[in-house]
Amino acid sequence: MMPSTAEDLHRKTFFYNLLVPVMNKYVDGLDEGKAMYLLFVKPETKTPSGLMARPVLTSYYKSNNFKNRPFNRFNVYTSPDETILCSDSKQSMYCQLLCGLVQRQEVLRVGAVFASAFLRAIKFLEHNWKELCSNIRTGHVSDWITDPGCRKVVSLVLNKPKPELADLIEHECNSKSWEGIIKKLWPRTKYIEVIVTGSMAQYVSTLEYYSGGLPLVSTMYASSECYFGINFKPLSKPWDVSYTLIPNMAYFEFLPVKKKNEDGAQYVQCNGVCKENCMEKETEKEDVETVELVDVKLGQYYELVVTTFTGLYRYRVGDILMVTGFHNKAPQFRFVHRRNVVLSVDTDKTSEEDLLKAVTKAKVIVESLGILLIEYTSYADTSSIPGHYVLFWEITSKGNNHLPVLDHKIMEQCCSTVEESLDSVYRRCRRKDNSIGPLEIRVVQHGTFDALMDFCVSQGSSVNQYKTPRCIKSGEAINILDSRVVARFFSQKAPFWEPV
Ligand code: AMP
């Protein structure tokens, strides 16, 4: 949990206000229509001392800074505030999409905070377009929308029956392929505003499929601790995006990140499989001094350290950044990766340690049945929406080297045990937000992890120092594992979660 103050809301407002002129510099006419931004609030709780605790964006959307924002014709949303502030995420999503569809001719840009949330909205549309069209046709919102605020504002937006509009949307949604559906449903859209850097880069190709070639715009780099930087070239390609740190958002310092090879040479490039781990371990070992914002060097990697107005002192955010250039004298950074995170589908951030703990608990179940887990690794499968965690397990019967007979129920229990053991953000995404699908265990045949090692070595890993990567990013490595899968199991129930 991060400390927050009322005063900091103003700093965030200042930051959001900076985004508007940046976009206007590159895209004309944004005052001639609206933005369909799908924004959501999440559950909140209280600390034992009675302080409110909630996700940073929920805090902002519920503040007067957001609710009583002055009218800005460059920043008009299709979603009425009541639909954004609705605590029932399904009703919120439905109503925001309904309002976005009704106002489709006015929409100039679409988006959500993260790419994963936007794709979830497209999936939701795929499942609900018939009902949405029926509401547009009749001018009446569905009965299951019971939130009084939502009902009231959506009825105003719907206004009257619009059968032609419903026909048009139905026609587009009915087509076999949804390629370019965004452009078809919202024909005046100039770009999609979603963060597609960092762990969200995995969604770029799916977004491109649905977008029909629209630019993907990552406007900002921010966190619960502090809002950091702005993308001053918003139309650059996802892999070219750099953020300029806004110097008055916090006091920024940088821990140089270097890895030395056995021969003493610096090493920052990955071998395609385990880049994150290589870079991170070295920083922790070295007693390095921080570098000031004005002293960072082009091409160097750093870990971000912040001292914030709200009470964090020299706090290691955990993000590794690379200096790519300067905006006037302010350095610009590419987001490289988050230290210690091996798996992420939505806002979840699972570390190697979290994964090990969770797998260890599940391992106990199979061990009691005389089965050994010899090796495991994982990856975030985002080829379907929502994405889900996949674990590859190589297992054997105790006493012989044979693949044991696998009991479906037991293996499913292993999947659930792993999920129950992961952290609260994972469990919230999985249970409440439905932004992560059921965890899957893929059992692989004997020798699969030897084949993975051969592959890693062929890609430059040292044989002596080889360690099984606990997360796989390389498509080739995933293919090696996938081609040897003998059985698949999915978690059958969402893990326990409550807002504590
Ligand atoms: P949270 O505090 O849970 O909102 O997560 C903040 C973290 O999300 C940051 O420290 C980054 O690791 C990641 N993040 C936020 N914005 C971006 C961005 N534009 N690109 C890449 N990663 C980001």
Short mmCIF file of C-alpha atoms and ligand atoms in Angstrom, two decimals:
data_model
loop_
_atom_site.label_atom_id
_atom_site.label_comp_id
_atom_site.label_asym_id
_atom_site.label_seq_id
_atom_site.Cartn_x
_atom_site.Cartn_y
_atom_site.Cartn_z
CA MET A 1 0.00 0.00 0.00
CA MET A 2 1.25 3.45 -0.90
CA PRO A 3 0.55 6.61 1.07
CA SER A 4 -1.60 9.20 -0.66
CA THR A 5 -2.64 12.75 0.13
CA ALA A 6 -5.37 15.08 -1.08
CA GLU A 7 -2.71 17.46 -2.32
CA ASP A 8 -1.27 14.76 -4.54
CA LEU A 9 -4.53 14.61 -6.47
CA HIS A 10 -3.73 18.09 -7.78
CA ARG A 11 -0.34 16.89 -8.94
CA LYS A 12 -2.07 14.09 -10.84
CA THR A 13 -4.50 16.56 -12.38
CA PHE A 14 -1.56 18.70 -13.49
CA PHE A 15 -0.03 15.58 -15.07
CA TYR A 16 -3.26 14.59 -16.89
CA ASN A 17 -3.64 18.16 -18.13
CA LEU A 18 -0.19 17.99 -19.70
CA LEU A 19 -1.29 15.05 -21.86
CA VAL A 20 -3.91 17.09 -23.71
CA PRO A 21 -1.63 19.63 -25.48
CA VAL A 22 0.83 16.84 -26.33
CA MET A 23 -1.88 14.93 -28.20
CA ASN A 24 -3.17 18.09 -29.85
CA LYS A 25 0.27 18.73 -31.25
CA TYR A 26 0.10 15.49 -33.23
CA VAL A 27 -3.61 14.92 -33.90
CA ASP A 28 -5.89 17.62 -35.25
CA GLY A 29 -9.51 18.23 -34.42
CA LEU A 30 -9.76 16.41 -31.10
CA ASP A 31 -12.22 19.10 -30.00
CA GLU A 32 -14.66 18.05 -32.73
CA GLY A 33 -15.82 14.88 -31.04
CA LYS A 34 -15.49 12.60 -28.05
CA ALA A 35 -13.25 10.00 -26.46
CA MET A 36 -14.64 6.55 -25.70
CA TYR A 37 -12.41 5.76 -22.74
CA LEU A 38 -13.47 2.71 -20.78
CA LEU A 39 -12.54 3.53 -17.20
CA PHE A 40 -13.41 1.52 -14.10
CA VAL A 41 -13.36 1.73 -10.33
CA LYS A 42 -12.36 -1.22 -8.15
CA PRO A 43 -13.41 -2.30 -4.66
CA GLU A 44 -12.08 -0.37 -1.71
CA THR A 45 -11.42 -1.25 1.88
CA LYS A 46 -10.26 0.36 5.13
CA THR A 47 -7.00 -0.07 6.98
CA PRO A 48 -7.23 -1.08 10.69
CA SER A 49 -6.81 2.60 11.58
CA GLY A 50 -9.79 3.54 9.44
CA LEU A 51 -8.00 5.04 6.44
CA MET A 52 -9.48 4.39 3.03
CA ALA A 53 -7.41 2.01 0.88
CA ARG A 54 -8.11 1.64 -2.82
CA PRO A 55 -6.34 1.42 -6.16
CA VAL A 56 -4.83 4.71 -7.26
CA LEU A 57 -7.12 5.21 -10.25
CA THR A 58 -10.24 4.47 -8.21
CA SER A 59 -9.06 7.13 -5.81
CA TYR A 60 -8.63 9.62 -8.64
CA TYR A 61 -11.96 8.89 -10.37
CA LYS A 62 -13.82 9.24 -7.07
CA SER A 63 -12.15 12.56 -6.28
CA ASN A 64 -13.54 16.00 -6.97
CA ASN A 65 -10.57 16.57 -9.26
CA PHE A 66 -12.15 14.07 -11.65
CA LYS A 67 -15.85 14.44 -10.90
CA ASN A 68 -15.84 18.25 -10.96
CA ARG A 69 -13.28 18.68 -13.70
CA PRO A 70 -13.77 21.84 -15.72
CA PHE A 71 -15.26 21.32 -19.18
CA ASN A 72 -12.55 20.92 -21.79
CA ARG A 73 -13.76 20.52 -25.33
CA PHE A 74 -10.60 18.54 -26.16
CA ASN A 75 -11.43 15.98 -23.50
CA VAL A 76 -15.10 14.99 -23.62
CA TYR A 77 -15.91 11.37 -22.76
CA THR A 78 -18.74 9.23 -24.14
CA SER A 79 -19.00 7.51 -20.73
CA PRO A 80 -21.04 9.54 -18.23
CA ASP A 81 -19.26 9.66 -14.84
CA GLU A 82 -22.03 7.56 -13.26
CA THR A 83 -21.10 4.63 -15.52
CA ILE A 84 -17.39 4.97 -14.69
CA LEU A 85 -18.10 5.20 -10.97
CA CYS A 86 -20.48 2.21 -10.89
CA SER A 87 -18.96 -0.38 -8.57
CA ASP A 88 -20.49 -3.31 -10.48
CA SER A 89 -17.89 -3.85 -13.19
CA LYS A 90 -20.30 -5.71 -15.51
CA GLN A 91 -22.93 -2.99 -15.42
CA SER A 92 -20.21 -0.38 -15.80
CA MET A 93 -18.74 -2.09 -18.88
CA TYR A 94 -22.15 -2.67 -20.47
CA CYS A 95 -23.28 0.91 -19.97
CA GLN A 96 -20.01 2.43 -21.15
CA LEU A 97 -20.09 0.35 -24.33
CA LEU A 98 -23.75 1.19 -24.89
CA CYS A 99 -23.02 4.92 -24.58
CA GLY A 100 -19.99 4.54 -26.84
CA LEU A 101 -22.02 2.74 -29.51
CA VAL A 102 -24.89 5.22 -29.43
CA GLN A 103 -22.43 8.09 -29.89
CA ARG A 104 -20.31 6.22 -32.46
CA GLN A 105 -20.33 9.03 -35.00
CA GLU A 106 -18.86 11.43 -32.44
CA VAL A 107 -16.06 9.13 -31.26
CA LEU A 108 -12.59 10.34 -32.32
CA ARG A 109 -10.49 8.08 -30.07
CA VAL A 110 -11.05 4.99 -28.00
CA GLY A 111 -9.08 3.49 -25.17
CA ALA A 112 -8.61 2.24 -21.64
CA VAL A 113 -5.72 2.54 -19.23
CA PHE A 114 -4.04 -0.74 -20.12
CA ALA A 115 -4.23 -2.78 -23.33
CA SER A 116 -5.56 -5.79 -21.38
CA ALA A 117 -8.62 -3.83 -20.20
CA PHE A 118 -9.39 -2.62 -23.71
CA LEU A 119 -9.23 -6.12 -25.15
CA ARG A 120 -11.50 -7.32 -22.38
CA ALA A 121 -14.01 -4.73 -23.52
CA ILE A 122 -13.84 -6.06 -27.09
CA LYS A 123 -14.48 -9.58 -25.78
CA PHE A 124 -17.39 -8.27 -23.75
CA LEU A 125 -18.77 -6.65 -26.88
CA GLU A 126 -18.41 -9.95 -28.76
CA HIS A 127 -20.60 -11.60 -26.12
CA ASN A 128 -23.13 -8.82 -25.68
CA TRP A 129 -23.58 -6.98 -28.97
CA LYS A 130 -26.99 -8.51 -29.67
CA GLU A 131 -28.40 -7.26 -26.40
CA LEU A 132 -26.70 -3.87 -26.81
CA CYS A 133 -28.25 -3.54 -30.28
CA SER A 134 -31.64 -4.50 -28.93
CA ASN A 135 -31.37 -1.73 -26.31
CA ILE A 136 -30.43 0.76 -29.04
CA ARG A 137 -33.34 -0.46 -31.23
CA THR A 138 -35.96 -0.09 -28.51
CA GLY A 139 -34.44 2.88 -26.68
CA HIS A 140 -34.68 0.95 -23.39
CA VAL A 141 -31.77 -0.22 -21.30
CA SER A 142 -31.87 -3.89 -20.16
CA ASP A 143 -33.60 -4.64 -16.85
CA TRP A 144 -30.47 -6.14 -15.28
CA ILE A 145 -28.90 -2.67 -15.26
CA THR A 146 -30.12 -1.88 -11.79
CA ASP A 147 -27.58 0.72 -10.68
CA PRO A 148 -29.82 3.81 -10.42
CA GLY A 149 -27.10 6.24 -11.58
CA CYS A 150 -26.30 4.12 -14.63
CA ARG A 151 -29.98 3.61 -15.57
CA LYS A 152 -30.66 7.32 -15.40
CA VAL A 153 -27.74 8.53 -17.49
CA VAL A 154 -27.84 5.71 -20.02
CA SER A 155 -31.56 6.30 -20.60
CA LEU A 156 -30.72 9.92 -21.35
CA VAL A 157 -28.02 8.92 -23.83
CA LEU A 158 -30.28 6.30 -25.47
CA ASN A 159 -33.00 8.90 -25.63
CA LYS A 160 -35.30 7.23 -28.18
CA PRO A 161 -35.49 4.07 -30.33
CA LYS A 162 -32.76 4.07 -32.98
CA PRO A 163 -33.52 1.08 -35.26
CA GLU A 164 -31.23 2.19 -38.12
CA LEU A 165 -28.26 2.58 -35.80
CA ALA A 166 -29.00 -0.85 -34.29
CA ASP A 167 -29.13 -2.40 -37.81
CA LEU A 168 -25.83 -0.84 -38.72
CA ILE A 169 -24.03 -2.05 -35.61
CA GLU A 170 -25.63 -5.49 -35.93
CA HIS A 171 -24.45 -5.73 -39.51
CA GLU A 172 -20.82 -5.01 -38.52
CA CYS A 173 -20.85 -7.29 -35.47
CA ASN A 174 -22.48 -10.10 -37.44
CA SER A 175 -19.61 -10.30 -39.90
CA LYS A 176 -17.54 -13.49 -39.64
CA SER A 177 -14.27 -11.74 -38.98
CA TRP A 178 -13.78 -9.04 -36.39
CA GLU A 179 -10.62 -7.83 -38.03
CA GLY A 180 -10.68 -4.02 -37.98
CA ILE A 181 -13.91 -3.95 -35.95
CA ILE A 182 -12.90 -0.76 -34.10
CA LYS A 183 -12.63 1.20 -37.33
CA LYS A 184 -15.95 -0.25 -38.51
CA LEU A 185 -17.91 0.50 -35.35
CA TRP A 186 -16.28 3.86 -34.63
CA PRO A 187 -15.37 5.08 -38.12
CA ARG A 188 -13.96 8.48 -37.11
CA THR A 189 -11.47 6.98 -34.62
CA LYS A 190 -7.99 8.43 -35.05
CA TYR A 191 -6.12 6.29 -32.52
CA ILE A 192 -6.40 3.83 -29.64
CA GLU A 193 -5.12 5.13 -26.33
CA VAL A 194 -3.85 2.24 -24.23
CA ILE A 195 -0.56 1.47 -22.55
CA VAL A 196 1.20 -1.09 -24.73
CA THR A 197 4.70 -0.87 -23.30
CA GLY A 198 6.22 -3.17 -20.68
CA SER A 199 4.17 -6.28 -19.94
CA MET A 200 1.34 -4.89 -22.11
CA ALA A 201 3.47 -5.27 -25.26
CA GLN A 202 2.18 -8.84 -25.47
CA TYR A 203 -1.19 -7.44 -26.61
CA VAL A 204 0.05 -5.35 -29.54
CA SER A 205 -0.66 -7.88 -32.28
CA THR A 206 -4.19 -8.63 -31.03
CA LEU A 207 -4.92 -4.92 -30.80
CA GLU A 208 -3.61 -4.42 -34.31
CA TYR A 209 -5.97 -7.13 -35.53
CA TYR A 210 -9.04 -5.46 -34.06
CA SER A 211 -7.95 -1.90 -34.76
CA GLY A 212 -7.64 -1.95 -38.54
CA GLY A 213 -4.25 -0.23 -38.47
CA LEU A 214 -5.01 2.58 -36.03
CA PRO A 215 -2.06 4.01 -34.09
CA LEU A 216 -1.66 2.61 -30.58
CA VAL A 217 -0.86 5.44 -28.22
CA SER A 218 0.82 4.93 -24.83
CA THR A 219 0.53 8.38 -23.31
CA MET A 220 1.97 7.96 -19.85
CA TYR A 221 4.08 5.97 -17.43
CA ALA A 222 2.75 5.99 -13.88
CA SER A 223 2.30 3.89 -10.76
CA SER A 224 0.59 3.79 -7.39
CA GLU A 225 3.70 5.35 -5.88
CA CYS A 226 3.86 8.31 -8.22
CA TYR A 227 3.07 9.43 -11.77
CA PHE A 228 6.39 9.47 -13.59
CA GLY A 229 6.47 10.44 -17.22
CA ILE A 230 4.80 11.40 -20.46
CA ASN A 231 5.30 10.18 -24.01
CA PHE A 232 6.08 13.32 -25.98
CA LYS A 233 5.92 11.46 -29.30
CA PRO A 234 2.57 9.72 -28.84
CA LEU A 235 2.38 8.40 -32.39
CA SER A 236 5.63 6.46 -32.21
CA LYS A 237 5.41 2.69 -32.61
CA PRO A 238 4.98 0.71 -29.35
CA TRP A 239 8.58 -0.54 -29.35
CA ASP A 240 9.94 3.00 -29.92
CA VAL A 241 8.00 4.60 -27.07
CA SER A 242 10.00 6.62 -24.56
CA TYR A 243 8.71 8.53 -21.57
CA THR A 244 10.11 11.85 -20.41
CA LEU A 245 10.12 11.95 -16.63
CA ILE A 246 8.36 15.07 -15.41
CA PRO A 247 10.95 16.43 -12.98
CA ASN A 248 8.52 17.96 -10.50
CA MET A 249 6.46 14.79 -9.93
CA ALA A 250 8.99 13.41 -7.41
CA TYR A 251 12.69 13.46 -6.65
CA PHE A 252 14.15 10.96 -9.09
CA GLU A 253 17.33 8.96 -8.65
CA PHE A 254 18.71 6.06 -10.63
CA LEU A 255 20.56 2.91 -9.69
CA PRO A 256 22.80 1.85 -12.58
CA VAL A 257 22.02 -1.69 -13.71
CA LYS A 258 24.95 -3.68 -15.02
CA LYS A 259 25.83 -7.30 -15.32
CA LYS A 260 29.36 -8.50 -15.64
CA ASN A 261 30.24 -11.62 -17.56
CA GLU A 262 32.80 -14.07 -16.24
CA ASP A 263 35.40 -12.15 -18.24
CA GLY A 264 34.38 -8.88 -16.58
CA ALA A 265 32.65 -7.44 -19.65
CA GLN A 266 29.39 -5.60 -19.05
CA TYR A 267 26.36 -7.53 -20.14
CA VAL A 268 22.92 -6.12 -20.53
CA GLN A 269 21.48 -7.98 -23.49
CA CYS A 270 19.35 -11.02 -22.84
CA ASN A 271 19.85 -14.43 -24.38
CA GLY A 272 16.24 -14.34 -25.44
CA VAL A 273 14.99 -16.40 -22.54
CA CYS A 274 15.88 -14.97 -19.18
CA LYS A 275 16.97 -11.36 -19.66
CA GLU A 276 15.19 -10.05 -16.60
CA ASN A 277 16.85 -12.33 -14.14
CA CYS A 278 20.33 -11.77 -15.52
CA MET A 279 20.18 -8.04 -15.11
CA GLU A 280 18.47 -7.90 -11.81
CA LYS A 281 20.64 -10.17 -9.69
CA GLU A 282 23.72 -8.13 -10.36
CA THR A 283 22.17 -4.90 -9.06
CA GLU A 284 21.28 -6.50 -5.81
CA LYS A 285 24.78 -7.77 -5.26
CA GLU A 286 26.56 -4.52 -6.01
CA ASP A 287 26.67 -1.63 -3.61
CA VAL A 288 25.97 0.99 -6.27
CA GLU A 289 25.51 4.72 -5.80
CA THR A 290 22.48 6.40 -7.28
CA VAL A 291 22.77 8.81 -10.19
CA GLU A 292 20.81 12.08 -10.33
CA LEU A 293 18.26 12.82 -13.06
CA VAL A 294 20.62 15.28 -14.75
CA ASP A 295 23.53 12.82 -14.77
CA VAL A 296 22.02 9.78 -16.49
CA LYS A 297 23.82 8.62 -19.62
CA LEU A 298 22.39 7.77 -23.01
CA GLY A 299 22.04 4.02 -23.59
CA GLN A 300 22.48 3.12 -19.91
CA TYR A 301 20.07 0.99 -17.90
CA TYR A 302 18.87 2.17 -14.51
CA GLU A 303 16.48 1.15 -11.82
CA LEU A 304 14.16 4.00 -10.82
CA VAL A 305 14.28 5.29 -7.22
CA VAL A 306 11.80 7.92 -6.05
CA THR A 307 11.32 10.20 -3.10
CA THR A 308 7.69 11.27 -3.31
CA PHE A 309 5.64 14.15 -1.94
CA THR A 310 3.44 11.63 -0.17
CA GLY A 311 6.12 10.06 2.00
CA LEU A 312 8.23 7.47 0.22
CA TYR A 313 11.95 7.99 0.72
CA ARG A 314 14.45 6.70 -1.84
CA TYR A 315 11.97 3.97 -2.72
CA ARG A 316 12.96 1.41 -5.35
CA VAL A 317 10.03 1.25 -7.73
CA GLY A 318 11.32 -1.96 -9.28
CA ASP A 319 11.26 -0.71 -12.87
CA ILE A 320 14.30 -0.94 -15.11
CA LEU A 321 14.56 1.91 -17.63
CA MET A 322 16.95 2.72 -20.44
CA VAL A 323 17.92 6.27 -21.43
CA THR A 324 16.98 6.83 -25.07
CA GLY A 325 17.42 10.58 -25.47
CA PHE A 326 16.58 13.98 -24.05
CA HIS A 327 13.62 16.33 -24.33
CA ASN A 328 15.36 19.67 -23.89
CA LYS A 329 17.44 18.64 -20.88
CA ALA A 330 15.01 16.13 -19.40
CA PRO A 331 16.08 12.54 -20.03
CA GLN A 332 13.76 10.16 -21.83
CA PHE A 333 13.47 6.52 -20.90
CA ARG A 334 12.30 3.33 -22.51
CA PHE A 335 10.55 1.01 -20.07
CA VAL A 336 12.63 -2.18 -20.17
CA HIS A 337 10.99 -4.45 -17.64
CA ARG A 338 9.94 -4.72 -14.04
CA ARG A 339 12.45 -6.25 -11.67
CA ASN A 340 11.35 -9.58 -10.29
CA VAL A 341 8.19 -9.98 -12.34
CA VAL A 342 7.98 -13.15 -14.38
CA LEU A 343 4.26 -13.33 -15.12
CA SER A 344 1.72 -10.61 -15.81
CA VAL A 345 -1.56 -10.74 -17.72
CA ASP A 346 -3.37 -7.67 -16.41
CA THR A 347 -2.32 -5.57 -13.40
CA ASP A 348 -1.00 -8.70 -11.64
CA LYS A 349 2.76 -8.89 -11.09
CA THR A 350 3.94 -12.36 -10.12
CA SER A 351 7.57 -12.81 -9.15
CA GLU A 352 9.69 -15.92 -9.45
CA GLU A 353 9.48 -16.27 -5.67
CA ASP A 354 5.65 -16.02 -5.64
CA LEU A 355 5.53 -18.67 -8.34
CA LEU A 356 7.94 -20.96 -6.51
CA LYS A 357 5.90 -20.73 -3.30
CA ALA A 358 2.68 -21.48 -5.14
CA VAL A 359 4.13 -24.39 -7.11
CA THR A 360 5.68 -25.80 -3.92
CA LYS A 361 2.23 -25.97 -2.32
CA ALA A 362 0.78 -27.79 -5.31
CA LYS A 363 3.79 -30.10 -5.45
CA VAL A 364 2.93 -31.43 -1.99
CA ILE A 365 -0.36 -32.77 -3.38
CA VAL A 366 1.24 -34.85 -6.12
CA GLU A 367 4.13 -35.96 -3.90
CA SER A 368 1.71 -37.53 -1.47
CA LEU A 369 0.63 -39.72 -4.39
CA GLY A 370 4.12 -40.84 -5.24
CA ILE A 371 4.64 -38.39 -8.07
CA LEU A 372 7.69 -36.13 -8.38
CA LEU A 373 7.72 -32.74 -10.01
CA ILE A 374 11.12 -32.73 -11.69
CA GLU A 375 11.04 -29.35 -13.45
CA TYR A 376 8.65 -26.53 -14.15
CA THR A 377 8.46 -23.30 -16.01
CA SER A 378 5.68 -20.92 -16.99
CA TYR A 379 4.40 -18.34 -19.42
CA ALA A 380 1.51 -15.92 -19.70
CA ASP A 381 -0.68 -17.14 -22.55
CA THR A 382 -2.45 -14.08 -23.94
CA SER A 383 -3.46 -15.62 -27.26
CA SER A 384 -7.02 -15.71 -25.95
CA ILE A 385 -8.87 -13.09 -23.91
CA PRO A 386 -8.61 -13.02 -20.97
CA GLY A 387 -5.07 -14.37 -20.87
CA HIS A 388 -4.06 -16.99 -18.34
CA TYR A 389 -0.99 -18.46 -16.63
CA VAL A 390 0.40 -21.68 -18.06
CA LEU A 391 2.72 -23.93 -16.09
CA PHE A 392 4.73 -26.63 -17.85
CA TRP A 393 5.36 -29.56 -15.52
CA GLU A 394 7.67 -32.49 -16.10
CA ILE A 395 6.66 -35.19 -13.65
CA THR A 396 7.58 -38.77 -12.98
CA SER A 397 6.54 -41.64 -10.72
CA LYS A 398 8.73 -42.09 -7.64
CA GLY A 399 10.94 -45.11 -8.04
CA ASN A 400 10.77 -45.39 -11.82
CA ASN A 401 11.17 -42.96 -14.65
CA HIS A 402 7.71 -43.38 -16.07
CA LEU A 403 5.04 -40.80 -16.61
CA PRO A 404 2.45 -41.55 -13.91
CA VAL A 405 -1.22 -42.03 -14.61
CA LEU A 406 -2.70 -38.59 -14.11
CA ASP A 407 -5.88 -38.13 -12.15
CA HIS A 408 -7.89 -35.22 -13.56
CA LYS A 409 -9.30 -34.20 -10.19
CA ILE A 410 -5.87 -34.16 -8.54
CA MET A 411 -4.28 -32.15 -11.32
CA GLU A 412 -7.15 -29.67 -11.28
CA GLN A 413 -6.67 -29.36 -7.56
CA CYS A 414 -3.00 -28.54 -8.23
CA CYS A 415 -4.11 -25.75 -10.59
CA SER A 416 -6.44 -24.35 -7.92
CA THR A 417 -3.81 -24.63 -5.20
CA VAL A 418 -1.36 -22.60 -7.26
CA GLU A 419 -4.04 -19.95 -7.82
CA GLU A 420 -5.02 -19.85 -4.14
CA SER A 421 -1.35 -19.32 -3.25
CA LEU A 422 -0.79 -16.37 -5.59
CA ASP A 423 -1.13 -12.82 -4.31
CA SER A 424 -4.26 -10.78 -3.77
CA VAL A 425 -4.00 -8.80 -7.03
CA TYR A 426 -3.84 -12.04 -9.03
CA ARG A 427 -6.82 -13.43 -7.12
CA ARG A 428 -8.80 -10.21 -7.56
CA CYS A 429 -8.14 -10.15 -11.32
CA ARG A 430 -9.14 -13.79 -11.54
CA ARG A 431 -12.19 -13.77 -9.28
CA LYS A 432 -13.62 -10.26 -9.31
CA ASP A 433 -12.42 -8.58 -12.51
CA ASN A 434 -12.36 -11.73 -14.67
CA SER A 435 -9.33 -10.26 -16.31
CA ILE A 436 -7.34 -13.48 -15.91
CA GLY A 437 -8.59 -16.88 -17.05
CA PRO A 438 -8.21 -20.24 -15.23
CA LEU A 439 -4.62 -21.33 -14.62
CA GLU A 440 -3.46 -24.25 -16.75
CA ILE A 441 -0.92 -26.99 -16.10
CA ARG A 442 0.54 -28.63 -19.20
CA VAL A 443 2.28 -31.88 -18.40
CA VAL A 444 5.18 -32.52 -20.76
CA GLN A 445 6.91 -35.76 -21.74
CA HIS A 446 10.23 -36.89 -20.27
CA GLY A 447 13.28 -35.05 -21.51
CA THR A 448 11.41 -31.88 -22.41
CA PHE A 449 13.42 -29.73 -20.05
CA ASP A 450 16.64 -31.20 -21.47
CA ALA A 451 15.45 -30.08 -24.88
CA LEU A 452 14.77 -26.63 -23.42
CA MET A 453 18.31 -26.52 -22.02
CA ASP A 454 19.75 -27.53 -25.39
CA PHE A 455 17.81 -24.70 -26.96
CA CYS A 456 18.98 -22.12 -24.38
CA VAL A 457 22.58 -23.24 -24.80
CA SER A 458 22.24 -22.97 -28.58
CA GLN A 459 21.09 -19.39 -27.98
CA GLY A 460 24.17 -18.49 -25.94
CA SER A 461 23.47 -19.64 -22.37
CA SER A 462 26.47 -21.02 -20.54
CA VAL A 463 26.21 -24.79 -20.01
CA ASN A 464 27.93 -24.53 -16.61
CA GLN A 465 25.67 -21.84 -15.31
CA TYR A 466 22.43 -22.95 -16.94
CA LYS A 467 19.38 -22.66 -14.72
CA THR A 468 15.92 -23.54 -15.92
CA PRO A 469 14.18 -20.24 -16.64
CA ARG A 470 11.05 -20.09 -14.51
CA CYS A 471 9.30 -18.06 -17.14
CA ILE A 472 9.59 -18.37 -20.89
CA LYS A 473 9.14 -15.48 -23.27
CA SER A 474 10.74 -16.81 -26.43
CA GLY A 475 8.20 -18.17 -28.91
CA GLU A 476 10.67 -20.84 -30.05
CA ALA A 477 11.18 -22.07 -26.48
CA ILE A 478 7.41 -22.20 -25.93
CA ASN A 479 7.05 -24.25 -29.13
CA ILE A 480 9.65 -26.72 -27.84
CA LEU A 481 7.60 -27.22 -24.68
CA ASP A 482 4.22 -27.19 -26.40
CA SER A 483 5.22 -29.84 -28.91
CA ARG A 484 5.89 -32.21 -26.01
CA VAL A 485 2.69 -31.69 -24.03
CA VAL A 486 0.95 -34.93 -23.06
CA ALA A 487 -1.95 -33.58 -20.96
CA ARG A 488 -3.58 -30.30 -19.99
CA PHE A 489 -5.51 -29.37 -16.88
CA PHE A 490 -7.32 -26.21 -15.89
CA SER A 491 -8.32 -24.76 -12.56
CA GLN A 492 -12.03 -25.41 -12.07
CA LYS A 493 -12.79 -22.70 -9.53
CA ALA A 494 -11.78 -19.08 -9.05
CA PRO A 495 -9.56 -18.55 -6.00
CA PHE A 496 -10.75 -16.88 -2.83
CA TRP A 497 -10.49 -13.10 -2.76
CA GLU A 498 -11.90 -10.33 -0.64
CA PRO A 499 -10.92 -6.66 -0.51
CA VAL A 500 -8.62 -6.76 2.50
P1 AMP B 1 0.68 -0.20 -10.11
O1 AMP B 1 1.36 0.55 -9.02
O2 AMP B 1 0.12 -1.51 -9.71
O3 AMP B 1 -0.27 0.67 -10.83
O4 AMP B 1 1.79 -0.57 -11.18
C1 AMP B 1 2.70 0.37 -11.62
C2 AMP B 1 3.69 -0.34 -12.50
O5 AMP B 1 3.06 -0.66 -13.76
C3 AMP B 1 4.88 0.50 -12.88
O6 AMP B 1 5.84 0.56 -11.85
C4 AMP B 1 5.34 -0.23 -14.11
O7 AMP B 1 6.02 -1.42 -13.76
C5 AMP B 1 4.02 -0.59 -14.78
N1 AMP B 1 3.67 0.48 -15.74
C6 AMP B 1 2.90 1.57 -15.53
N2 AMP B 1 2.84 2.34 -16.62
C7 AMP B 1 3.59 1.72 -17.56
C8 AMP B 1 3.94 2.01 -18.90
N3 AMP B 1 3.48 3.09 -19.54
N4 AMP B 1 4.72 1.14 -19.55
C9 AMP B 1 5.18 0.03 -18.95
N5 AMP B 1 4.89 -0.31 -17.69
C10 AMP B 1 4.12 0.53 -16.99
#
